[in-house]
CSV table of C-alpha atoms in Angstrom, one decimal:
chain,number,residue,atom,x,y,z
A,24,MET,CA,-94.9,-58.3,47.7
A,25,GLU,CA,-91.7,-57.7,45.8
A,26,LYS,CA,-91.8,-56.5,42.3
A,27,LYS,CA,-92.6,-59.5,39.9
A,28,ARG,CA,-92.2,-60.1,36.2
A,29,VAL,CA,-95.3,-61.3,34.5
A,30,VAL,CA,-95.3,-62.6,30.9
A,31,ILE,CA,-98.5,-63.1,29.0
A,32,ILE,CA,-98.6,-65.0,25.7
A,33,GLY,CA,-101.4,-63.6,23.6
A,34,GLY,CA,-103.0,-60.1,23.3
A,35,GLY,CA,-106.6,-61.1,22.8
A,36,ALA,CA,-109.5,-60.9,25.2
A,37,ALA,CA,-108.1,-63.2,27.9
A,38,GLY,CA,-104.5,-61.9,27.7
A,39,MET,CA,-105.3,-58.2,27.9
A,40,SER,CA,-107.9,-58.8,30.7
A,41,ALA,CA,-105.2,-60.6,32.7
A,42,ALA,CA,-102.5,-58.0,32.0
A,43,SER,CA,-104.9,-55.1,32.9
A,44,ARG,CA,-106.0,-56.8,36.1
A,45,VAL,CA,-102.4,-57.4,37.3
A,46,LYS,CA,-101.5,-53.8,36.6
A,47,ARG,CA,-104.6,-52.5,38.4
A,48,LEU,CA,-103.7,-54.5,41.5
A,49,ARG,CA,-99.9,-54.3,41.2
A,50,PRO,CA,-99.0,-51.2,39.2
A,51,GLU,CA,-95.3,-51.4,40.0
A,52,TRP,CA,-95.0,-54.9,38.5
A,53,ASP,CA,-93.4,-55.5,35.1
A,54,VAL,CA,-96.2,-56.9,32.9
A,55,LYS,CA,-95.2,-57.9,29.3
A,56,VAL,CA,-97.7,-59.1,26.6
A,57,PHE,CA,-96.5,-60.8,23.4
A,58,GLU,CA,-99.0,-60.8,20.6
A,59,ALA,CA,-98.0,-62.5,17.3
A,60,THR,CA,-100.3,-60.2,15.1
A,61,GLU,CA,-100.6,-56.4,15.1
A,62,TRP,CA,-104.0,-56.7,16.6
A,63,VAL,CA,-104.6,-56.4,20.3
A,64,SER,CA,-107.7,-56.8,22.5
A,65,HIS,CA,-109.3,-57.9,19.2
A,66,ALA,CA,-112.8,-59.1,18.5
A,67,PRO,CA,-112.8,-62.1,16.2
A,68,CYS,CA,-116.6,-62.3,16.6
A,69,GLY,CA,-116.9,-59.2,14.5
A,70,ILE,CA,-115.3,-60.7,11.4
A,71,PRO,CA,-118.6,-61.6,9.6
A,72,TYR,CA,-119.9,-58.1,10.1
A,73,VAL,CA,-116.8,-56.5,8.6
A,74,VAL,CA,-117.1,-58.8,5.6
A,75,GLU,CA,-120.8,-58.0,5.4
A,76,GLY,CA,-119.8,-54.3,5.3
A,77,ILE,CA,-121.7,-53.1,8.4
A,78,ALA,CA,-118.7,-52.8,10.7
A,79,PRO,CA,-115.4,-51.0,10.0
A,80,LYS,CA,-112.4,-53.2,10.3
A,81,GLU,CA,-110.6,-50.6,12.5
A,82,LYS,CA,-113.2,-51.2,15.2
A,83,LEU,CA,-112.2,-54.8,15.7
A,84,MET,CA,-109.9,-53.7,18.5
A,85,HIS,CA,-111.8,-52.8,21.7
A,86,TYR,CA,-109.0,-50.5,22.7
A,87,PRO,CA,-106.0,-49.3,20.6
A,88,PRO,CA,-102.6,-50.4,21.8
A,89,GLU,CA,-101.8,-46.9,23.2
A,90,VAL,CA,-104.5,-47.4,25.9
A,91,PHE,CA,-102.7,-50.4,27.3
A,92,ILE,CA,-99.2,-49.0,26.9
A,93,LYS,CA,-99.7,-45.4,28.1
A,94,LYS,CA,-102.8,-45.5,30.3
A,95,ARG,CA,-102.3,-49.0,31.9
A,96,GLY,CA,-98.5,-49.2,31.8
A,97,ILE,CA,-98.4,-52.6,30.1
A,98,ASP,CA,-95.3,-53.5,28.1
A,99,LEU,CA,-97.1,-54.6,24.9
A,100,HIS,CA,-95.1,-56.2,22.1
A,101,LEU,CA,-97.0,-56.6,18.8
A,102,LYS,CA,-95.8,-58.7,15.9
A,103,ALA,CA,-93.9,-60.7,18.6
A,104,GLU,CA,-94.1,-64.4,18.3
A,105,VAL,CA,-93.2,-66.6,21.3
A,106,ILE,CA,-91.2,-69.5,19.8
A,107,GLU,CA,-89.9,-71.2,23.0
A,108,VAL,CA,-91.1,-71.5,26.6
A,109,ASP,CA,-89.0,-72.8,29.4
A,110,THR,CA,-88.8,-72.5,33.2
A,111,GLY,CA,-88.3,-68.8,34.0
A,112,TYR,CA,-88.0,-67.4,30.5
A,113,VAL,CA,-89.6,-67.2,27.0
A,114,ARG,CA,-87.8,-66.7,23.7
A,115,VAL,CA,-89.5,-64.3,21.3
A,116,ARG,CA,-89.0,-63.5,17.6
A,117,GLU,CA,-89.7,-59.8,16.9
A,118,ASN,CA,-88.3,-57.2,14.5
A,119,GLY,CA,-86.3,-60.0,12.7
A,120,GLU,CA,-84.4,-61.1,15.7
A,121,GLU,CA,-84.8,-63.4,18.7
A,122,LYS,CA,-84.7,-62.3,22.3
A,123,SER,CA,-85.2,-63.9,25.7
A,124,TYR,CA,-87.4,-62.5,28.5
A,125,GLU,CA,-87.5,-63.7,32.1
A,126,TRP,CA,-90.8,-64.4,34.0
A,127,ASP,CA,-91.9,-65.1,37.6
A,128,TYR,CA,-95.5,-65.7,36.4
A,129,LEU,CA,-96.6,-66.9,33.0
A,130,VAL,CA,-100.0,-66.8,31.4
A,131,PHE,CA,-100.9,-68.8,28.3
A,132,ALA,CA,-103.6,-66.8,26.5
A,133,ASN,CA,-102.7,-67.7,23.0
A,134,GLY,CA,-106.1,-68.9,21.9
A,135,ALA,CA,-107.1,-71.3,19.3
A,136,SER,CA,-106.5,-71.8,15.5
A,137,PRO,CA,-108.7,-73.0,12.7
A,138,GLN,CA,-108.9,-76.7,12.1
A,139,ILE,CA,-107.9,-77.0,8.4
A,140,PRO,CA,-109.1,-80.2,6.7
A,141,GLU,CA,-106.7,-82.1,4.5
A,142,ILE,CA,-108.2,-81.1,1.1
A,143,ASP,CA,-106.3,-80.6,-2.1
A,144,GLY,CA,-106.3,-77.0,-3.2
A,145,ILE,CA,-106.7,-75.5,0.3
A,146,ASP,CA,-103.8,-73.1,-0.4
A,147,LEU,CA,-105.3,-71.6,-3.6
A,148,PRO,CA,-105.8,-67.8,-3.6
A,149,GLY,CA,-109.4,-67.1,-2.6
A,150,VAL,CA,-109.5,-69.7,0.2
A,151,PHE,CA,-109.8,-68.2,3.6
A,152,THR,CA,-110.4,-68.9,7.3
A,153,ALA,CA,-112.3,-66.5,9.5
A,154,ASP,CA,-110.5,-66.7,12.8
A,155,LEU,CA,-108.6,-63.4,13.4
A,156,PRO,CA,-109.2,-59.8,12.4
A,157,PRO,CA,-106.5,-60.0,9.6
A,158,ASP,CA,-108.8,-62.6,8.0
A,159,ALA,CA,-111.5,-59.9,7.7
A,160,VAL,CA,-109.1,-57.5,6.0
A,161,ALA,CA,-107.8,-60.2,3.6
A,162,ILE,CA,-111.3,-61.3,2.6
A,163,THR,CA,-112.6,-57.8,2.0
A,164,GLU,CA,-109.5,-56.8,0.0
A,165,TYR,CA,-109.8,-60.0,-2.1
A,166,MET,CA,-113.4,-59.1,-2.9
A,167,GLU,CA,-112.4,-55.6,-3.9
A,168,LYS,CA,-109.7,-56.9,-6.3
A,169,ASN,CA,-111.6,-59.8,-7.8
A,170,GLU,CA,-115.1,-60.4,-9.1
A,171,VAL,CA,-116.8,-62.6,-6.6
A,172,LYS,CA,-120.3,-64.0,-7.4
A,173,ASN,CA,-120.2,-67.5,-6.0
A,174,VAL,CA,-119.1,-68.2,-2.4
A,175,VAL,CA,-118.8,-71.7,-0.9
A,176,ILE,CA,-118.6,-72.1,2.9
A,177,ILE,CA,-117.4,-75.4,4.3
A,178,GLY,CA,-118.7,-76.1,7.8
A,179,THR,CA,-122.0,-76.0,9.7
A,180,GLY,CA,-121.1,-74.3,13.0
A,181,TYR,CA,-121.6,-70.8,14.3
A,182,ILE,CA,-118.8,-69.2,12.2
A,183,ALA,CA,-120.0,-70.9,9.0
A,184,LEU,CA,-123.6,-69.6,9.5
A,185,GLU,CA,-122.4,-66.1,10.3
A,186,MET,CA,-120.1,-65.9,7.3
A,187,ALA,CA,-122.9,-67.3,5.1
A,188,GLU,CA,-125.2,-64.5,6.3
A,189,ALA,CA,-122.5,-61.9,5.5
A,190,PHE,CA,-122.2,-63.1,1.9
A,191,VAL,CA,-126.0,-63.6,1.4
A,192,ALA,CA,-126.4,-60.0,2.6
A,193,ARG,CA,-123.9,-58.8,0.0
A,194,GLY,CA,-126.0,-60.5,-2.7
A,195,LYS,CA,-123.6,-63.4,-3.4
A,196,ASN,CA,-124.7,-66.9,-4.5
A,197,VAL,CA,-123.8,-68.9,-1.4
A,198,THR,CA,-123.4,-72.7,-1.0
A,199,LEU,CA,-123.0,-74.1,2.5
A,200,ILE,CA,-121.5,-77.6,2.6
A,201,GLY,CA,-121.3,-79.8,5.7
A,202,ARG,CA,-120.4,-83.5,6.4
A,203,SER,CA,-122.9,-83.8,9.2
A,204,GLU,CA,-126.6,-84.6,8.8
A,205,ARG,CA,-127.7,-81.3,10.2
A,206,VAL,CA,-126.3,-77.8,11.0
A,207,LEU,CA,-125.2,-76.8,14.5
A,208,ARG,CA,-125.4,-80.5,15.3
A,209,LYS,CA,-123.0,-80.3,18.3
A,210,THR,CA,-124.8,-77.5,20.1
A,211,PHE,CA,-128.6,-77.8,19.4
A,212,ASP,CA,-131.3,-80.4,19.3
A,213,LYS,CA,-133.0,-81.4,16.1
A,214,GLU,CA,-136.2,-79.4,16.7
A,215,ILE,CA,-134.2,-76.2,16.7
A,216,THR,CA,-131.9,-77.0,13.8
A,217,ASP,CA,-134.9,-78.0,11.6
A,218,ILE,CA,-136.2,-74.4,11.8
A,219,VAL,CA,-132.7,-73.1,11.1
A,220,GLU,CA,-132.3,-75.3,8.0
A,221,GLU,CA,-135.6,-74.2,6.7
A,222,LYS,CA,-134.5,-70.6,6.9
A,223,LEU,CA,-131.1,-71.4,5.4
A,224,ARG,CA,-132.7,-73.1,2.3
A,225,LYS,CA,-134.6,-69.9,1.5
A,226,HIS,CA,-131.4,-67.9,1.1
A,227,LEU,CA,-128.7,-70.4,0.0
A,228,ASN,CA,-127.8,-73.8,-1.4
A,229,LEU,CA,-127.6,-76.0,1.7
A,230,ARG,CA,-125.7,-79.3,1.1
A,231,LEU,CA,-125.6,-81.6,4.1
A,232,GLN,CA,-124.0,-85.0,4.4
A,233,GLU,CA,-121.5,-84.1,1.7
A,234,LYS,CA,-117.8,-84.6,2.1
A,235,THR,CA,-115.5,-82.0,0.5
A,236,LEU,CA,-112.9,-83.8,-1.7
A,237,ALA,CA,-111.0,-81.0,-3.4
A,238,ILE,CA,-110.8,-77.2,-4.0
A,239,GLU,CA,-109.9,-76.6,-7.7
A,240,GLY,CA,-108.7,-73.7,-9.8
A,241,LYS,CA,-105.8,-72.6,-12.0
A,242,GLU,CA,-104.6,-69.2,-10.7
A,243,ARG,CA,-107.2,-68.9,-8.0
A,244,VAL,CA,-110.2,-70.9,-6.7
A,245,GLU,CA,-112.8,-71.8,-9.2
A,246,ARG,CA,-114.8,-74.7,-7.8
A,247,VAL,CA,-115.3,-77.0,-4.8
A,248,VAL,CA,-115.8,-80.7,-5.5
A,249,THR,CA,-117.6,-83.0,-3.0
A,250,ASP,CA,-118.7,-86.6,-3.1
A,251,GLY,CA,-122.2,-85.2,-4.1
A,252,GLY,CA,-121.3,-82.7,-6.8
A,253,GLU,CA,-119.3,-79.7,-8.0
A,254,TYR,CA,-120.0,-76.1,-7.0
A,255,LYS,CA,-118.7,-72.9,-8.6
A,256,ALA,CA,-116.6,-70.8,-6.2
A,257,ASP,CA,-114.9,-67.5,-6.6
A,258,LEU,CA,-114.2,-67.5,-2.9
A,259,VAL,CA,-114.2,-70.2,-0.2
A,260,ILE,CA,-114.4,-70.0,3.6
A,261,ILE,CA,-113.2,-72.8,5.7
A,262,GLY,CA,-115.3,-72.9,8.8
A,263,THR,CA,-114.7,-76.4,10.1
A,264,GLY,CA,-114.0,-75.6,13.7
A,265,ILE,CA,-111.0,-74.6,15.8
A,266,LYS,CA,-108.4,-76.3,18.1
A,267,PRO,CA,-106.6,-74.9,21.1
A,268,ASN,CA,-103.0,-73.7,20.6
A,269,VAL,CA,-101.3,-76.0,23.2
A,270,GLU,CA,-97.9,-76.5,21.5
A,271,LEU,CA,-96.1,-73.9,23.6
A,272,ALA,CA,-97.7,-75.2,26.8
A,273,LYS,CA,-96.5,-78.7,26.0
A,274,GLN,CA,-92.9,-77.4,25.8
A,275,LEU,CA,-93.1,-76.4,29.4
A,276,GLY,CA,-94.7,-79.8,30.5
A,277,VAL,CA,-98.1,-78.2,31.3
A,278,LYS,CA,-100.8,-80.8,31.7
A,279,ILE,CA,-103.2,-81.0,28.7
A,280,GLY,CA,-106.8,-81.8,29.8
A,281,GLU,CA,-109.1,-84.5,28.5
A,282,THR,CA,-110.7,-81.9,26.1
A,283,GLY,CA,-107.4,-81.3,24.4
A,284,ALA,CA,-107.1,-77.8,25.9
A,285,ILE,CA,-104.8,-76.7,28.8
A,286,TRP,CA,-106.0,-78.1,32.2
A,287,THR,CA,-106.7,-75.4,34.8
A,288,ASN,CA,-108.2,-75.3,38.3
A,289,GLU,CA,-110.7,-72.7,39.5
A,290,LYS,CA,-108.0,-70.1,39.9
A,291,MET,CA,-106.9,-70.6,36.3
A,292,GLN,CA,-103.6,-72.2,37.5
A,293,THR,CA,-102.1,-74.9,35.3
A,294,SER,CA,-100.3,-78.0,36.6
A,295,VAL,CA,-97.0,-76.0,36.7
A,296,GLU,CA,-96.3,-73.6,39.5
A,297,ASN,CA,-96.8,-69.9,38.7
A,298,VAL,CA,-98.2,-70.7,35.3
A,299,TYR,CA,-101.8,-69.9,34.3
A,300,ALA,CA,-104.0,-70.3,31.3
A,301,ALA,CA,-107.1,-68.4,30.2
A,302,GLY,CA,-109.4,-68.0,27.2
A,303,ASP,CA,-109.7,-70.3,24.2
A,304,VAL,CA,-106.5,-72.2,25.0
A,305,ALA,CA,-107.9,-73.3,28.4
A,306,GLU,CA,-110.5,-75.8,29.5
A,307,THR,CA,-112.8,-75.3,32.4
A,308,LYS,CA,-115.7,-77.1,34.0
A,309,HIS,CA,-119.4,-77.2,33.2
A,310,MET,CA,-121.5,-75.6,36.0
A,311,ILE,CA,-124.2,-78.2,35.8
A,312,THR,CA,-122.3,-81.5,35.3
A,313,GLY,CA,-119.0,-80.5,36.9
A,314,ARG,CA,-117.3,-82.1,33.9
A,315,ARG,CA,-114.2,-80.8,32.1
A,316,VAL,CA,-115.3,-78.8,29.0
A,317,TRP,CA,-113.8,-76.7,26.3
A,318,ILE,CA,-116.3,-74.1,25.2
A,319,PRO,CA,-114.2,-71.3,23.6
A,320,LEU,CA,-116.5,-68.2,23.9
A,321,ALA,CA,-115.5,-64.6,24.4
A,322,PRO,CA,-117.4,-63.7,27.7
A,323,ALA,CA,-115.8,-66.6,29.5
A,324,GLY,CA,-112.4,-65.8,28.0
A,325,ASN,CA,-112.5,-62.3,29.4
A,326,LYS,CA,-113.6,-63.5,32.8
A,327,MET,CA,-110.9,-66.2,32.9
A,328,GLY,CA,-108.3,-63.6,32.1
A,329,TYR,CA,-109.6,-61.4,35.0
A,330,VAL,CA,-109.5,-64.3,37.4
A,331,ALA,CA,-105.9,-65.3,36.3
A,332,GLY,CA,-104.7,-61.7,36.7
A,333,SER,CA,-106.4,-61.4,40.1
A,334,ASN,CA,-104.8,-64.5,41.5
A,335,ILE,CA,-101.4,-63.7,40.1
A,336,ALA,CA,-101.6,-60.3,41.9
A,337,GLY,CA,-102.6,-61.9,45.2
A,338,LYS,CA,-106.3,-61.3,45.2
A,339,GLU,CA,-107.8,-64.8,45.3
A,340,ILE,CA,-110.9,-65.4,43.2
A,341,GLU,CA,-112.3,-68.5,41.6
A,342,PHE,CA,-113.8,-69.0,38.1
A,343,PRO,CA,-117.0,-71.1,38.6
A,344,GLY,CA,-117.2,-72.5,35.1
A,345,VAL,CA,-119.5,-72.1,32.2
A,346,LEU,CA,-123.0,-73.1,30.9
A,347,GLY,CA,-122.1,-72.7,27.3
A,348,THR,CA,-124.6,-69.8,26.9
A,349,SER,CA,-124.4,-68.6,23.3
A,350,ILE,CA,-126.4,-66.8,20.6
A,351,THR,CA,-126.1,-66.1,16.9
A,352,LYS,CA,-128.4,-65.4,14.0
A,353,PHE,CA,-129.0,-66.0,10.3
A,354,MET,CA,-130.7,-63.0,8.7
A,355,ASP,CA,-133.7,-62.3,11.0
A,356,LEU,CA,-133.7,-65.7,12.7
A,357,GLU,CA,-132.0,-65.7,16.1
A,358,ILE,CA,-130.6,-68.9,17.5
A,359,GLY,CA,-129.4,-69.4,21.1
A,360,LYS,CA,-129.0,-71.8,24.1
A,361,THR,CA,-127.8,-72.1,27.6
A,362,GLY,CA,-127.1,-75.2,29.7
A,363,LEU,CA,-127.6,-78.7,28.4
A,364,THR,CA,-129.4,-79.9,25.3
A,365,GLU,CA,-131.6,-83.0,25.5
A,366,SER,CA,-128.9,-85.1,23.8
A,367,GLU,CA,-126.2,-83.7,26.1
A,368,ALA,CA,-128.2,-84.3,29.2
A,369,VAL,CA,-129.1,-87.9,28.3
A,370,LYS,CA,-125.4,-88.5,27.4
A,371,GLU,CA,-124.5,-87.3,30.9
A,372,GLY,CA,-126.9,-89.8,32.5
A,373,TYR,CA,-129.7,-87.5,33.5
A,374,ASP,CA,-133.3,-88.8,33.4
A,375,VAL,CA,-135.0,-85.8,31.6
A,376,ARG,CA,-138.3,-84.6,30.3
A,377,THR,CA,-138.5,-81.9,27.7
A,378,ALA,CA,-141.0,-79.5,26.1
A,379,PHE,CA,-140.9,-77.7,22.8
A,380,ILE,CA,-143.2,-74.7,22.4
A,381,LYS,CA,-144.1,-72.0,19.8
A,382,ALA,CA,-145.2,-68.6,21.1
A,383,ASN,CA,-145.4,-65.0,20.1
A,384,THR,CA,-143.1,-62.2,21.4
A,385,LYS,CA,-146.1,-59.8,21.9
A,386,PRO,CA,-149.8,-60.0,22.5
A,387,HIS,CA,-151.9,-60.8,19.3
A,388,TYR,CA,-153.4,-57.3,19.2
A,389,TYR,CA,-150.1,-55.4,19.4
A,390,PRO,CA,-148.2,-54.8,16.1
A,391,GLY,CA,-144.7,-56.2,15.5
A,392,GLY,CA,-145.1,-59.6,17.3
A,393,ARG,CA,-142.9,-62.4,16.0
A,394,GLU,CA,-142.7,-66.1,16.4
A,395,ILE,CA,-140.3,-67.7,19.0
A,396,TRP,CA,-139.7,-71.4,19.6
A,397,LEU,CA,-138.3,-72.6,22.9
A,398,LYS,CA,-137.1,-76.0,24.1
A,399,GLY,CA,-136.6,-76.8,27.8
A,400,VAL,CA,-134.8,-79.7,29.4
A,401,VAL,CA,-135.6,-80.6,33.0
A,402,ASP,CA,-134.1,-83.2,35.4
A,403,ASN,CA,-136.9,-85.5,36.5
A,404,GLU,CA,-135.3,-86.3,39.8
A,405,THR,CA,-134.9,-82.7,41.0
A,406,ASN,CA,-137.2,-80.8,38.7
A,407,LYS,CA,-134.3,-78.4,38.1
A,408,LEU,CA,-134.0,-76.7,34.8
A,409,LEU,CA,-131.0,-78.1,32.9
A,410,GLY,CA,-131.1,-76.2,29.6
A,411,VAL,CA,-133.1,-73.9,27.3
A,412,GLN,CA,-132.7,-73.5,23.5
A,413,ALA,CA,-134.4,-70.8,21.5
A,414,VAL,CA,-134.9,-69.9,17.9
A,415,GLY,CA,-136.9,-67.1,16.3
A,416,ALA,CA,-137.2,-63.5,17.4
A,417,GLU,CA,-136.3,-61.6,20.7
A,418,ILE,CA,-134.6,-64.6,22.2
A,419,LEU,CA,-131.8,-62.9,24.1
A,420,PRO,CA,-133.9,-61.9,27.2
A,421,ARG,CA,-135.2,-65.5,27.4
A,422,ILE,CA,-131.8,-67.1,27.0
A,423,ASP,CA,-130.1,-64.7,29.5
A,424,SER,CA,-132.9,-65.2,32.0
A,425,ALA,CA,-132.6,-69.0,31.7
A,426,ALA,CA,-128.8,-68.8,32.2
A,427,ALA,CA,-129.4,-66.9,35.4
A,428,MET,CA,-132.1,-69.4,36.5
A,429,ILE,CA,-129.9,-72.4,35.8
A,430,THR,CA,-126.9,-70.8,37.6
A,431,ALA,CA,-129.2,-70.3,40.6
A,432,GLY,CA,-130.5,-73.9,40.5
A,433,PHE,CA,-134.2,-73.0,39.7
A,434,THR,CA,-136.8,-75.7,39.5
A,435,THR,CA,-139.6,-75.4,36.9
A,436,LYS,CA,-141.8,-74.1,39.7
A,437,ASP,CA,-139.2,-71.4,40.4
A,438,VAL,CA,-139.2,-70.5,36.7
A,439,PHE,CA,-143.0,-70.4,36.5
A,440,PHE,CA,-143.3,-68.0,39.5
A,441,THR,CA,-140.5,-65.7,38.5
A,442,ASP,CA,-142.0,-62.2,38.3
A,443,LEU,CA,-141.0,-61.2,34.7
A,444,ALA,CA,-142.0,-57.8,33.3
A,445,TYR,CA,-145.1,-57.4,31.1
A,446,ALA,CA,-146.5,-54.7,28.9
A,447,PRO,CA,-148.0,-55.2,25.4
A,448,PRO,CA,-145.1,-53.4,23.6
A,449,PHE,CA,-142.5,-55.7,25.1
A,450,ALA,CA,-144.0,-59.2,25.8
A,451,PRO,CA,-147.3,-61.2,26.2
A,452,VAL,CA,-148.8,-61.5,29.6
A,453,TRP,CA,-147.6,-65.1,29.6
A,454,ASP,CA,-144.0,-64.7,28.7
A,455,PRO,CA,-142.8,-67.6,26.4
A,456,LEU,CA,-140.3,-68.7,29.2
A,457,ILE,CA,-143.1,-68.9,31.7
A,458,VAL,CA,-145.3,-70.9,29.3
A,459,LEU,CA,-142.3,-73.2,28.8
A,460,ALA,CA,-142.1,-73.8,32.5
A,461,ARG,CA,-145.9,-74.5,32.7
A,462,VAL,CA,-145.7,-77.0,29.9
A,463,LEU,CA,-142.7,-78.7,31.5
A,464,LYS,CA,-144.8,-79.1,34.7
A,465,PHE,CA,-143.8,-79.0,38.3
């Protein structure tokens, strides 16, 4: 193949995975990455832990820029904002001037941005989002310069809960405000969120079904006003979700999918020839339903970038889709899922049966055992496992095992007879996942 010019918009997980893959397969090609911030290969998932004070902000880059430039030969441009995309070229603003670069292949890997609600006072000093590593720096610097006792977090999703934990751990008075009737409503069934809410109420002021009307203060934020009350606030986090950055793709006429993210096929190709998309800006398909979904999570983003880079460089590979496997925690309570919840499965037209069990992570005679709750969802027609949700302790091995089982098309009988490891220091003789399969019947 002749030498090609590859332009990648975005230097996050997907962008750098794509760039690295192209250079690995086609070292002679010209690969340019344009990243609007000064952070590359960054880890937004680490923001709450920087704010909590348990992770240094410098470590939010998996690799420093020099690794990509010197070791991998990528032409990396930081603080370089792509302002226009057209057939065969992009226009970039960097170092105070605009310049055009030509491309033979283009990758949109420019991620997603916070959804900012239209609330008065959203621009007051002390109001932050928690989307990119610079946010972690801004929040920690603000706390160093100002006395912060009361923190209000608006939102009830993953990032809201993780930021709430960070401030609770720092000894702040935290209020968590959400419009919905329960936390994590879009990703978990009620049995799971009931346990999460009980834990939250022990550590913070949980205000559900309250709409935020205004953020108020003179020189900086002082309070948050909802239709249910007023709450003191020395610092506010807006954690009300994200939206894919599709504006540049629209300039090129790239098809936007039904989810609102960029439509892609299994090779991460968009509707425009030689143009690819990967990561939080791209939609994909659900491995169970085959439907188009937008589930912006880091492991899939990295793999999408790898697939896009491989196909650009001539090594064909397909991205099979996602199960939406995810995990988080609040204090010592772990929360995770894979596959479909009961409500998602019913909405998709499945005839399901479910089970919700409570178990221990170790035999009763061995010290250190903790409680774990599992919910399983099964297709009545095929007996196949559709989804598992977990809350409690040591949930990761159960969620990961379930993800592998669902990918492989396991029935409840297959799950039951899976030969999982046992020894008293690690698990009970009947692992909670096996008990779940037994209760679900086969």
